[in-house]
PDB file of C-alpha atoms in Angstrom:
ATOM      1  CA  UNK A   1     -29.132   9.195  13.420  1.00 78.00           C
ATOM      2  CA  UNK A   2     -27.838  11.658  15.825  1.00 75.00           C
ATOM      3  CA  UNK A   3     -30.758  10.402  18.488  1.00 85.00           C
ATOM      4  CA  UNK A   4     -29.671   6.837  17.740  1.00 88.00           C
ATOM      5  CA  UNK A   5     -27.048   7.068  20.722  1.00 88.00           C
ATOM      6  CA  UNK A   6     -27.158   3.387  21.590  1.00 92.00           C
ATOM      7  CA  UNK A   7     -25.889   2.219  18.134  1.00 95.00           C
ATOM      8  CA  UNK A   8     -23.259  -0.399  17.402  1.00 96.00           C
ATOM      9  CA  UNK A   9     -23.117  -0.759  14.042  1.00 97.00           C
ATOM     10  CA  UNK A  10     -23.946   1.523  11.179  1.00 97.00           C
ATOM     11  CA  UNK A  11     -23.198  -0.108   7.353  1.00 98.00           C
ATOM     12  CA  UNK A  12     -23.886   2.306   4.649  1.00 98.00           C
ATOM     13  CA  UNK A  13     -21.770   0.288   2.094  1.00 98.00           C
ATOM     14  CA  UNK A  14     -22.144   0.984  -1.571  1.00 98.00           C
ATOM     15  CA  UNK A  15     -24.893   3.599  -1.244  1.00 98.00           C
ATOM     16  CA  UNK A  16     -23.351   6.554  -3.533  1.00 97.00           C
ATOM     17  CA  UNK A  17     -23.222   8.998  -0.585  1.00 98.00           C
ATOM     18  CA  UNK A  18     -20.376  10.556  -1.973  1.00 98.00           C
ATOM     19  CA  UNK A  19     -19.117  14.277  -0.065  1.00 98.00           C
ATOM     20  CA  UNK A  20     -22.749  15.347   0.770  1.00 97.00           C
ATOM     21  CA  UNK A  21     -23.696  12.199   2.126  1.00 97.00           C
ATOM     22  CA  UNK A  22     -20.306  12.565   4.090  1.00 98.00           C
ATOM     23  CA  UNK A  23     -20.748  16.139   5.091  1.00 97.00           C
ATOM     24  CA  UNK A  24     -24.716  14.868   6.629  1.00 96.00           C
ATOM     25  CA  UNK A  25     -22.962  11.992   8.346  1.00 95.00           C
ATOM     26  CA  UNK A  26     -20.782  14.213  10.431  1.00 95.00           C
ATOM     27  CA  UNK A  27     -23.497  16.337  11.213  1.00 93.00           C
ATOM     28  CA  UNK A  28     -25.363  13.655  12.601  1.00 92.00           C
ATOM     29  CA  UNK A  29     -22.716  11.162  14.157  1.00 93.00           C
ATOM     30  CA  UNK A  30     -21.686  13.098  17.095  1.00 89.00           C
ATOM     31  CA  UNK A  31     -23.487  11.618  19.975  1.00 89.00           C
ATOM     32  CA  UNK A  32     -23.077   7.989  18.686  1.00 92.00           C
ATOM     33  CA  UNK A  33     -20.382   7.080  21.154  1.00 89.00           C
ATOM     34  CA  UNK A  34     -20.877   3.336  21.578  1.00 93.00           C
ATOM     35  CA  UNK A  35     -20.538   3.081  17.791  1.00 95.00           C
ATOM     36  CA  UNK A  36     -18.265   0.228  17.330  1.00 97.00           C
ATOM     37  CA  UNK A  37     -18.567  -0.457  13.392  1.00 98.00           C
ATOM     38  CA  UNK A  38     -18.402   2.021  10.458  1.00 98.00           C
ATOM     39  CA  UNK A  39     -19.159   0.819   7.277  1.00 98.00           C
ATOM     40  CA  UNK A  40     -18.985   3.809   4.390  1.00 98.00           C
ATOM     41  CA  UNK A  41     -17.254   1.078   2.139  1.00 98.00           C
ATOM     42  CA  UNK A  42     -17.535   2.122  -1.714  1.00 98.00           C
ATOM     43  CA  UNK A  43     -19.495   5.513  -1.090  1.00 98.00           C
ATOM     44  CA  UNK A  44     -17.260   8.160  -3.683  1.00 98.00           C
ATOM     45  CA  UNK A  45     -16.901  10.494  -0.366  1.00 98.00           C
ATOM     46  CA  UNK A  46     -12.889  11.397  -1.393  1.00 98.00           C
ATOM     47  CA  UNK A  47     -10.852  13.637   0.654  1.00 98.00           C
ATOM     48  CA  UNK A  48     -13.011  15.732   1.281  1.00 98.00           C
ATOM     49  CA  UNK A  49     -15.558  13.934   2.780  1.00 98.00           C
ATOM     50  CA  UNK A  50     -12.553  12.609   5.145  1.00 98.00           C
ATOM     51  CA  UNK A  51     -12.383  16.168   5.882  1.00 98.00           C
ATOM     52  CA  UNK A  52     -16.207  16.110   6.817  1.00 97.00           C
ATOM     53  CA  UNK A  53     -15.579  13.521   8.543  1.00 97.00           C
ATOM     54  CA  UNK A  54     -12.405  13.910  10.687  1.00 96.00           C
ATOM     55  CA  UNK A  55     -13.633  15.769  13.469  1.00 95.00           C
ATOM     56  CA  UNK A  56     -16.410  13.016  14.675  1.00 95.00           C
ATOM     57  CA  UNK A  57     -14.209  10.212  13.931  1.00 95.00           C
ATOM     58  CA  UNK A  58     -12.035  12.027  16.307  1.00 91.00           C
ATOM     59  CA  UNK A  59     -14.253  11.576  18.994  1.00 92.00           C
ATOM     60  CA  UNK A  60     -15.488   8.023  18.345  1.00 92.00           C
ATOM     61  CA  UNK A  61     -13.267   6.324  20.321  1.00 88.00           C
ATOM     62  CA  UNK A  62     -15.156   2.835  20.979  1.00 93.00           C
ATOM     63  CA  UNK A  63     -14.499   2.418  17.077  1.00 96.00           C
ATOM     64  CA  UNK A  64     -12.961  -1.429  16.375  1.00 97.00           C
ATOM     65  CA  UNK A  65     -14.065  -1.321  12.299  1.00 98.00           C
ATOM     66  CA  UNK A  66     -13.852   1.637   9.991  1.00 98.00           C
ATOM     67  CA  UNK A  67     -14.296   0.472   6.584  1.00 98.00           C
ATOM     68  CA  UNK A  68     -13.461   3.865   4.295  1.00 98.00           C
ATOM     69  CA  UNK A  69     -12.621   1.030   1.085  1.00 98.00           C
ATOM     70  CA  UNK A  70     -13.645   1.885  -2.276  1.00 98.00           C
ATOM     71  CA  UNK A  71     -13.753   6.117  -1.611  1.00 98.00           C
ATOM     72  CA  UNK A  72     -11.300   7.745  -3.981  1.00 98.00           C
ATOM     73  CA  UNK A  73      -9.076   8.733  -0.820  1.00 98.00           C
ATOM     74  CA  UNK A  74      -5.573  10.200  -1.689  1.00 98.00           C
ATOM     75  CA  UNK A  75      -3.003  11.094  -0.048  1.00 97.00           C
ATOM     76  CA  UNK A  76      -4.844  14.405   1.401  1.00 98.00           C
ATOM     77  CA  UNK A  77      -7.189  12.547   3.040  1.00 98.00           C
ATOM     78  CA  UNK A  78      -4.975  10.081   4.086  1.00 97.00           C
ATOM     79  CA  UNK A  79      -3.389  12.872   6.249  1.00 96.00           C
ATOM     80  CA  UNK A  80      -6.832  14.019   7.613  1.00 97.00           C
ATOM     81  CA  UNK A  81      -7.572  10.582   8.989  1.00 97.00           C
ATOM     82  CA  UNK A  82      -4.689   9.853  10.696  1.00 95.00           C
ATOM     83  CA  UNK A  83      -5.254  12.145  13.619  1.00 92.00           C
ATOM     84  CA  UNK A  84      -8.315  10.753  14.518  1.00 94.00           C
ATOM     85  CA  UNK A  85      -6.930   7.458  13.943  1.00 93.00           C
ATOM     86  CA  UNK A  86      -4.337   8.352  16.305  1.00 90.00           C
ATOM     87  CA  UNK A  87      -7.249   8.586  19.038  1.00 89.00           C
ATOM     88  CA  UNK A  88      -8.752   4.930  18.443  1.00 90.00           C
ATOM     89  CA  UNK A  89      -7.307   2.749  20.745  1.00 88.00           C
ATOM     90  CA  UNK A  90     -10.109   0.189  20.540  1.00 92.00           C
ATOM     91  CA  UNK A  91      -9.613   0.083  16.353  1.00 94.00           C
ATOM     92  CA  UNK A  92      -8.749  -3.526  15.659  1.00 94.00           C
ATOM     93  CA  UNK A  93     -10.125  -3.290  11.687  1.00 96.00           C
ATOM     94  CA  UNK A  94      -9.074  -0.392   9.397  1.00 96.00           C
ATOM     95  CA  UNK A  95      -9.906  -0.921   4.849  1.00 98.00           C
ATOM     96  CA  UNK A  96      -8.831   1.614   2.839  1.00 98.00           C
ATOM     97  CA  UNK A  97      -8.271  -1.398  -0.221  1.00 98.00           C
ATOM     98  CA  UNK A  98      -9.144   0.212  -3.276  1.00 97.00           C
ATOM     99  CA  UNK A  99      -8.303   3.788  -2.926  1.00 98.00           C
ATOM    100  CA  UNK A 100      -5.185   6.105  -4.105  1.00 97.00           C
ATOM    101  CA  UNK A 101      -3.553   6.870  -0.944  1.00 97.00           C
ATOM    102  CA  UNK A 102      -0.239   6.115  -2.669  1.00 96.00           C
ATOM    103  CA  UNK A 103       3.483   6.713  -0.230  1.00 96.00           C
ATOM    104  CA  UNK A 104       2.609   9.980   0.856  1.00 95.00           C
ATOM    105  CA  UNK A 105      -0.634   8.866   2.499  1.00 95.00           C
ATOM    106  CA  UNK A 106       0.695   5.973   4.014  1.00 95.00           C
ATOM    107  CA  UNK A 107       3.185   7.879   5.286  1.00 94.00           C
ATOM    108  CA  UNK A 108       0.905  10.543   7.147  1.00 93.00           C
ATOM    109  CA  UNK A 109      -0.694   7.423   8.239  1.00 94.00           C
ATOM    110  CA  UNK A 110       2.324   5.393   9.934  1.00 92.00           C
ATOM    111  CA  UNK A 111       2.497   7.730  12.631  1.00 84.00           C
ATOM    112  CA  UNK A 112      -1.022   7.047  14.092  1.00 84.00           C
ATOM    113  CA  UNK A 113      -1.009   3.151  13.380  1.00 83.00           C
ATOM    114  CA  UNK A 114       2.097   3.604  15.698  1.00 78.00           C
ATOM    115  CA  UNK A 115       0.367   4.605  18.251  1.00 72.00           C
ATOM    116  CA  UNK A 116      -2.011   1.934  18.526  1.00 69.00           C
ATOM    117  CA  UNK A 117      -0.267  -0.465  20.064  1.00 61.00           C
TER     118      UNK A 117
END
């Protein structure tokens, strides 16, 4: 994937990828910077795979979609996406349905929906 620098769209919905499938991802994701669309939708990848995950997202910053629904997210990483979220001022779509992100989460993540405006 990491050659694939040209990319748009990359769906890897339901595919039990869970935190090592996560941890690849970010390995691999770096150079994708006209990504627009990121499906990991129903993948098991939790916080920590947030965590795996939070420095790339960071710099993807042609991102419209992220779809992280379905992941067994809490409230920790809930807090690790919201800097990178922070960055996206092209994000127009953001699911997290169907996780346990709970008040604290959505608190660490007001502040960076804030600032896309």
């Amino acid at each position: 994937l990491g050659k694939m620098v040209n990319m748009t769209e990359l769906d890897l919905a339901r595919n039990r990828i869970k935190l090592g499938g996560a941890v690849a991802l970010a390995g691999s994701m770096g150079k994708m910077d006209n990504l627009a669309v990121l499906d990991l939708g129903e993948n098991g990848i939790g916080d920590e795979g947030v965590g795996a995950l939070e420095g790339v997202l960071g710099k993807m910053v042609n991102l419209t979609v992220i779809d992280l629904a379905g992941n067994v997210i809490g409230a920790e990483g809930a807090r690790r996406l919201a800097e990178p979220l922070g960055k996206m001022v092209n994000l127009r779509v953001l699911r997290l349905s169907g996780n346990d992100i709970r008040s604290e989460g959505a608190g660490a993540l007001e502040g960076a929906l804030g600032k896309m405006v």
